[in-house]
Amino acid sequence: MLIHLKNLTPPDVQNYLQHAIAPRPIAFASTIDKAGNVNLSPFSFFNLFSSNPPIVIFSPARRVRDNSTKHSLQNVEEVREVVINIVDYDMVQQTSLASCDFPKASNEFVKAGFTEEKATLVIPPMVKESKIKLECKVLEIKPLGTEGGAGILVICEVLCMHIDDSILDADKKIDQAKIQHVARLGGDWYCRVDANNLFKVAKPNTELGIGIDVLPQGIRHSKILTGNHLGQLANVKEMPVVEPSFSDDKLKNIIQYYSINPEDMDLELHAYAAKLLDDGNVHDAWQVLLADEL
Ligand SMILES: Cc1cc2nc3c(=O)[nH]c(=O)nc-3n(C[C@H](O)[C@H](O)[C@H](O)COP(=O)(O)O)c2cc1C
């Protein structure tokens, strides 16, 4: 299916984009107006855009239904400060409750049952229950349009971070498995990041990977190895060679058993290499595949 967004209604454009650009982290933004009325609202049009200077942006959009603007926006126009509280699984239902269109004078800390905690550098209060809070100065407010659905970028400089000790590791860094982030997807869908669905991808940081284009044909056009497997194999910094000292019982068994049937041997060796790659063992996977190439 190919869709041209100009042929869709604004709610349909929003629907396709929000399902496609997902998952999105959630900024739980605490703001205040000149009269001292506090507001607390979630925004998933939010991300980190720079670390030096440290810049995050969230976007309270004009409402699609009536083109009105959000209280959070009105507040940061009056008092150019915000606390962005990061939302984790323990907070998600109350956070959703805070997104109701409560009247301007009502405080979502109270409506959604969160505790106000005094910030150190800015006036809006922090959400005590949040395990990471960013005290921010608003640098710029940039409207992206004038119709309903138009985003309005609130560009913020992060002045300081509060991090709950319970999510730190021994080196005082955030332990990714300890903060159970939630993120917004399309419609009512959310996802929860926890130790069961986290995985690592080795970063080709300082060394260049050899690239998929130089993989031997038999590997590159394997019936078994997937794009992820080829990505792992091609991320080595130089083409591996057969190591005479490499010894593996399963490899020996496959070669012995399938010696009269090279096609089946191929499939078996690739399946074994795939398993090794799934376990993160790129070195042994290469040795198994090189044995096949001999
Ligand atoms: C998880 C979540 C994410 C949301 N993200 C956005 C967003 O990025 N932009 C937006 O305009 N509204 C978003 N909303 C809706 C706003 O939170 C809602 O309109 C807001 O609370 C309005 O409050 P206010 O007028 O008090 O600022 C989101 C709602 C939820 C529950």
Coordinates of C-alpha atoms and ligand atoms in Angstrom, one line a residue:
M1 CA 0.0 0.0 0.0
L2 CA 1.2 3.5 -0.8
I3 CA -0.5 6.4 0.8
H4 CA 0.0 10.1 0.1
L5 CA -0.6 12.0 3.3
K6 CA -2.3 14.9 1.5
N7 CA -5.2 12.6 0.5
L8 CA -5.9 11.7 4.2
T9 CA -7.9 13.4 6.9
P10 CA -5.8 14.8 9.8
P11 CA -6.9 12.1 12.2
D12 CA -5.9 9.4 9.7
V13 CA -2.5 11.1 9.1
Q14 CA -2.0 11.1 12.8
N15 CA -3.1 7.5 13.1
Y16 CA -0.6 6.2 10.5
L17 CA 2.3 8.3 11.7
Q18 CA 1.8 7.4 15.4
H19 CA 1.7 3.7 14.6
A20 CA 4.7 4.0 12.4
I21 CA 6.9 6.3 14.4
A22 CA 7.0 4.1 17.5
P23 CA 7.8 3.4 20.3
R24 CA 8.2 7.0 21.5
P25 CA 9.5 7.9 25.0
I26 CA 7.2 9.9 27.2
A27 CA 8.0 13.3 28.7
F28 CA 5.8 13.9 31.7
A29 CA 6.0 17.7 31.6
S30 CA 5.5 19.8 34.8
T31 CA 4.9 23.5 34.0
I32 CA 3.5 26.5 35.8
D33 CA 1.8 29.7 34.8
K34 CA 2.5 33.2 36.1
A35 CA -0.3 32.9 38.6
G36 CA 1.3 29.8 40.0
N37 CA -1.1 27.2 38.6
V38 CA 0.7 23.9 38.0
N39 CA 0.1 21.6 35.1
L40 CA 1.3 18.0 34.5
S41 CA 0.8 16.4 31.1
P42 CA 2.4 13.6 29.1
F43 CA 3.9 14.1 25.6
S44 CA 5.3 11.3 23.5
F45 CA 6.3 13.7 20.7
F46 CA 9.5 13.9 22.7
N47 CA 13.2 13.0 22.3
L48 CA 16.8 13.9 23.0
F49 CA 18.3 15.9 20.2
S50 CA 21.7 17.0 21.5
S51 CA 24.0 16.2 24.4
N52 CA 26.4 19.1 24.1
P53 CA 24.4 21.4 24.6
P54 CA 22.0 19.0 26.3
I55 CA 18.7 19.6 24.4
V56 CA 15.4 17.7 24.6
I57 CA 12.3 18.7 22.6
F58 CA 8.6 17.9 23.3
S59 CA 5.6 19.0 21.2
P60 CA 2.2 20.0 22.7
A61 CA 0.2 20.0 19.4
R62 CA -2.8 22.1 18.4
R63 CA -5.8 19.8 19.0
V64 CA -7.0 18.2 15.8
R65 CA -10.6 18.5 16.9
D66 CA -10.8 22.2 17.5
N67 CA -7.3 23.7 16.9
S68 CA -7.0 24.8 20.5
T69 CA -3.6 24.9 22.2
K70 CA -2.7 23.0 25.4
H71 CA -2.3 24.4 28.9
S72 CA 1.3 23.1 29.0
L73 CA 2.1 25.3 26.0
Q74 CA 0.4 28.3 27.5
N75 CA 2.4 27.8 30.7
V76 CA 5.8 27.6 29.1
E77 CA 5.0 30.7 27.1
E78 CA 4.4 32.5 30.5
V79 CA 7.1 30.8 32.6
R80 CA 9.9 29.4 30.4
E81 CA 10.8 26.5 32.6
V82 CA 9.8 22.8 32.7
V83 CA 10.5 19.6 34.6
I84 CA 10.5 16.6 32.3
N85 CA 9.8 13.5 34.4
I86 CA 10.5 10.2 32.8
V87 CA 7.7 7.7 32.8
D88 CA 8.3 4.1 33.9
Y89 CA 5.9 1.2 34.2
D90 CA 4.9 1.9 37.8
M91 CA 3.5 5.3 36.7
V92 CA 1.9 4.5 33.4
Q93 CA -1.8 4.4 34.3
Q94 CA -1.7 7.5 36.5
T95 CA 0.2 9.3 33.7
S96 CA -2.5 8.4 31.2
L97 CA -5.1 9.8 33.7
A98 CA -3.1 13.1 33.8
S99 CA -3.6 13.5 30.1
C100 CA -7.4 14.2 30.5
D101 CA -8.4 17.7 29.5
F102 CA -8.9 18.9 33.1
P103 CA -9.8 22.6 33.4
K104 CA -6.8 25.1 33.6
A105 CA -7.1 25.7 37.3
S106 CA -7.0 22.0 38.2
N107 CA -3.7 20.5 39.1
E108 CA -3.0 17.1 37.5
F109 CA -0.6 16.2 40.3
V110 CA -3.7 16.1 42.5
K111 CA -6.1 14.6 39.9
A112 CA -3.6 11.8 38.9
G113 CA -2.3 11.2 42.5
F114 CA 1.3 12.2 42.1
T115 CA 3.4 14.0 44.8
E116 CA 4.9 17.4 44.1
E117 CA 8.6 17.7 45.0
K118 CA 10.5 21.0 44.9
A119 CA 12.9 21.4 42.1
T120 CA 16.3 22.9 42.7
L121 CA 16.8 25.4 39.7
V122 CA 13.3 25.9 38.3
I123 CA 9.9 26.8 39.6
P124 CA 7.6 23.9 38.3
P125 CA 7.6 21.0 40.8
M126 CA 9.0 17.6 40.0
V127 CA 7.0 14.3 40.2
K128 CA 8.4 12.6 43.3
E129 CA 7.4 9.1 42.0
S130 CA 9.4 9.5 38.7
K131 CA 12.9 7.9 38.9
I132 CA 14.5 10.4 36.5
K133 CA 13.6 14.1 36.4
L134 CA 15.2 16.7 34.1
E135 CA 15.1 20.4 35.2
C136 CA 15.0 22.4 32.0
K137 CA 15.1 25.9 30.8
V138 CA 12.9 26.6 27.7
L139 CA 15.2 28.0 24.9
E140 CA 12.7 28.4 22.1
I141 CA 9.1 27.7 21.2
K142 CA 8.7 26.9 17.5
P143 CA 5.2 26.4 16.0
L144 CA 5.2 24.0 13.0
G145 CA 1.9 25.2 11.5
T146 CA -1.4 26.9 12.3
E147 CA -4.0 24.1 11.7
G148 CA -5.3 21.4 14.1
G149 CA -2.6 18.8 14.6
A150 CA 0.3 21.2 14.1
G151 CA 3.1 20.5 16.5
I152 CA 4.7 23.2 18.6
L153 CA 8.3 22.4 19.5
V154 CA 9.3 23.3 23.0
I155 CA 13.1 23.3 22.8
C156 CA 14.6 22.8 26.3
E157 CA 18.0 22.8 27.7
V158 CA 18.5 20.3 30.5
L159 CA 20.1 22.0 33.5
C160 CA 20.3 19.1 35.9
M161 CA 19.1 15.5 36.3
H162 CA 17.8 13.7 39.4
I163 CA 18.3 10.0 39.2
D164 CA 16.9 7.6 41.8
D165 CA 19.7 5.6 43.4
S166 CA 17.6 2.4 42.9
I167 CA 18.3 2.4 39.2
L168 CA 22.0 3.0 39.4
D169 CA 24.7 0.4 38.9
A170 CA 28.0 0.1 40.8
D171 CA 29.6 2.8 38.6
K172 CA 26.7 5.2 39.3
K173 CA 25.5 4.9 35.7
I174 CA 21.8 4.2 34.9
D175 CA 21.3 0.5 34.8
Q176 CA 19.1 0.0 31.7
A177 CA 17.5 -3.1 33.1
K178 CA 16.4 -1.4 36.3
I179 CA 14.4 1.5 34.9
Q180 CA 11.4 -0.1 33.3
H181 CA 10.7 2.6 30.6
V182 CA 7.3 2.7 29.0
A183 CA 6.8 4.1 25.5
R184 CA 3.8 5.1 23.4
L185 CA 3.0 3.5 20.1
G186 CA -0.1 3.8 17.9
G187 CA -3.6 4.2 19.4
D188 CA -3.8 2.9 22.9
W189 CA -0.7 0.7 22.6
Y190 CA 2.3 1.1 24.9
C191 CA 5.3 -1.1 25.4
R192 CA 7.3 -1.8 28.5
V193 CA 11.1 -2.2 28.4
D194 CA 12.4 -4.7 30.9
A195 CA 15.1 -7.2 31.3
N196 CA 13.1 -9.8 29.3
N197 CA 13.0 -7.7 26.1
L198 CA 16.3 -5.8 26.3
F199 CA 19.1 -7.0 24.0
K200 CA 22.5 -5.6 22.9
V201 CA 23.8 -4.9 19.4
A202 CA 27.6 -4.5 19.2
K203 CA 28.4 -1.0 18.1
P204 CA 30.8 -0.6 15.2
N205 CA 32.4 2.2 17.1
T206 CA 36.0 2.9 16.1
E207 CA 36.7 0.1 13.6
L208 CA 34.9 -0.2 10.3
G209 CA 32.9 -3.4 9.7
I210 CA 33.9 -5.3 6.5
G211 CA 30.4 -4.8 5.0
I212 CA 27.8 -7.3 3.7
D213 CA 29.0 -6.7 0.1
V214 CA 32.3 -8.5 0.7
L215 CA 30.8 -11.6 2.4
P216 CA 31.5 -14.8 0.5
Q217 CA 28.6 -15.5 -1.9
G218 CA 27.7 -18.8 -0.1
I219 CA 27.1 -16.8 3.1
R220 CA 25.6 -13.8 1.6
H221 CA 22.9 -15.8 -0.3
S222 CA 22.4 -18.3 2.5
K223 CA 18.9 -19.9 2.7
I224 CA 19.2 -19.9 6.5
L225 CA 21.0 -16.8 7.6
T226 CA 18.9 -13.7 8.0
G227 CA 19.7 -10.0 7.5
N228 CA 20.5 -9.8 11.3
H229 CA 22.9 -12.7 11.0
L230 CA 24.7 -11.1 8.0
G231 CA 24.8 -7.8 9.8
Q232 CA 26.6 -9.5 12.7
L233 CA 29.0 -11.4 10.4
A234 CA 29.8 -8.2 8.4
N235 CA 30.5 -6.2 11.5
V236 CA 34.0 -7.8 12.0
K237 CA 36.9 -5.4 11.2
E238 CA 38.7 -7.9 8.9
M239 CA 37.7 -11.0 7.0
P240 CA 38.3 -13.9 9.4
V241 CA 40.5 -16.8 8.3
V242 CA 40.3 -20.5 9.2
E243 CA 42.0 -21.1 12.5
P244 CA 43.6 -24.5 12.5
S245 CA 43.4 -24.6 16.3
F246 CA 39.6 -24.1 16.2
S247 CA 37.9 -27.3 17.4
D248 CA 34.2 -27.9 17.9
D249 CA 32.5 -31.2 18.4
K250 CA 29.2 -30.3 16.8
L251 CA 31.1 -28.9 13.7
K252 CA 33.0 -32.2 13.5
N253 CA 29.8 -34.2 13.7
I254 CA 28.1 -32.2 11.0
I255 CA 31.1 -32.5 8.6
Q256 CA 31.3 -36.3 9.3
Y257 CA 27.6 -37.1 9.1
Y258 CA 26.9 -35.0 6.0
S259 CA 30.1 -35.6 4.0
I260 CA 28.3 -37.3 1.2
N261 CA 25.6 -34.7 0.9
P262 CA 27.2 -31.2 0.6
E263 CA 23.9 -29.4 0.2
D264 CA 22.5 -30.7 3.4
M265 CA 25.8 -30.1 5.1
D266 CA 25.5 -26.5 3.9
L267 CA 22.1 -26.1 5.6
E268 CA 23.2 -27.8 8.8
L269 CA 26.4 -25.6 9.1
H270 CA 24.4 -22.5 8.4
A271 CA 21.8 -23.5 10.9
Y272 CA 24.5 -24.1 13.5
A273 CA 26.2 -20.7 12.7
A274 CA 22.8 -19.0 13.0
K275 CA 22.4 -20.5 16.5
L276 CA 25.9 -19.3 17.5
L277 CA 25.1 -15.8 16.2
D278 CA 21.8 -15.7 18.1
D279 CA 23.9 -16.5 21.2
G280 CA 26.2 -13.6 20.2
N281 CA 29.2 -15.8 19.4
V282 CA 30.3 -14.2 16.1
H283 CA 33.8 -15.7 16.3
D284 CA 32.7 -19.3 16.4
A285 CA 30.0 -18.7 13.8
W286 CA 32.6 -17.5 11.4
Q287 CA 34.8 -20.6 12.0
V288 CA 31.8 -22.8 11.3
L289 CA 30.9 -21.0 8.1
L290 CA 34.6 -21.0 6.9
A291 CA 34.7 -24.7 7.4
D292 CA 31.8 -24.9 5.0
E293 CA 33.5 -22.7 2.4
L294 CA 36.6 -25.0 2.3
Ligands
LIG1 C1 1.2 8.9 26.7 C2 0.6 10.1 26.1 C3 1.4 10.9 25.2 C4 0.9 12.0 24.7 N1 1.6 12.7 23.8 C5 1.2 13.9 23.3 C6 2.0 14.7 22.5 O1 3.1 14.4 22.2 N2 1.5 15.9 22.1 C7 0.3 16.3 22.4 O2 -0.1 17.4 22.0 N3 -0.5 15.6 23.3 C8 -0.1 14.4 23.7 N4 -0.9 13.7 24.5 C9 -2.2 14.3 25.0 C10 -1.8 15.3 26.1 O3 -1.2 14.7 27.2 C11 -3.1 16.0 26.6 O4 -3.7 16.6 25.5 C12 -2.6 17.0 27.6 O5 -2.6 16.3 28.9 C13 -3.3 18.2 27.6 O6 -3.1 18.8 28.8 P1 -2.9 20.3 29.0 O7 -3.9 21.1 28.1 O8 -3.2 20.4 30.4 O9 -1.5 20.7 28.7 C14 -0.4 12.5 25.1 C15 -1.2 11.7 26.0 C16 -0.7 10.6 26.5 C17 -1.5 9.8 27.5

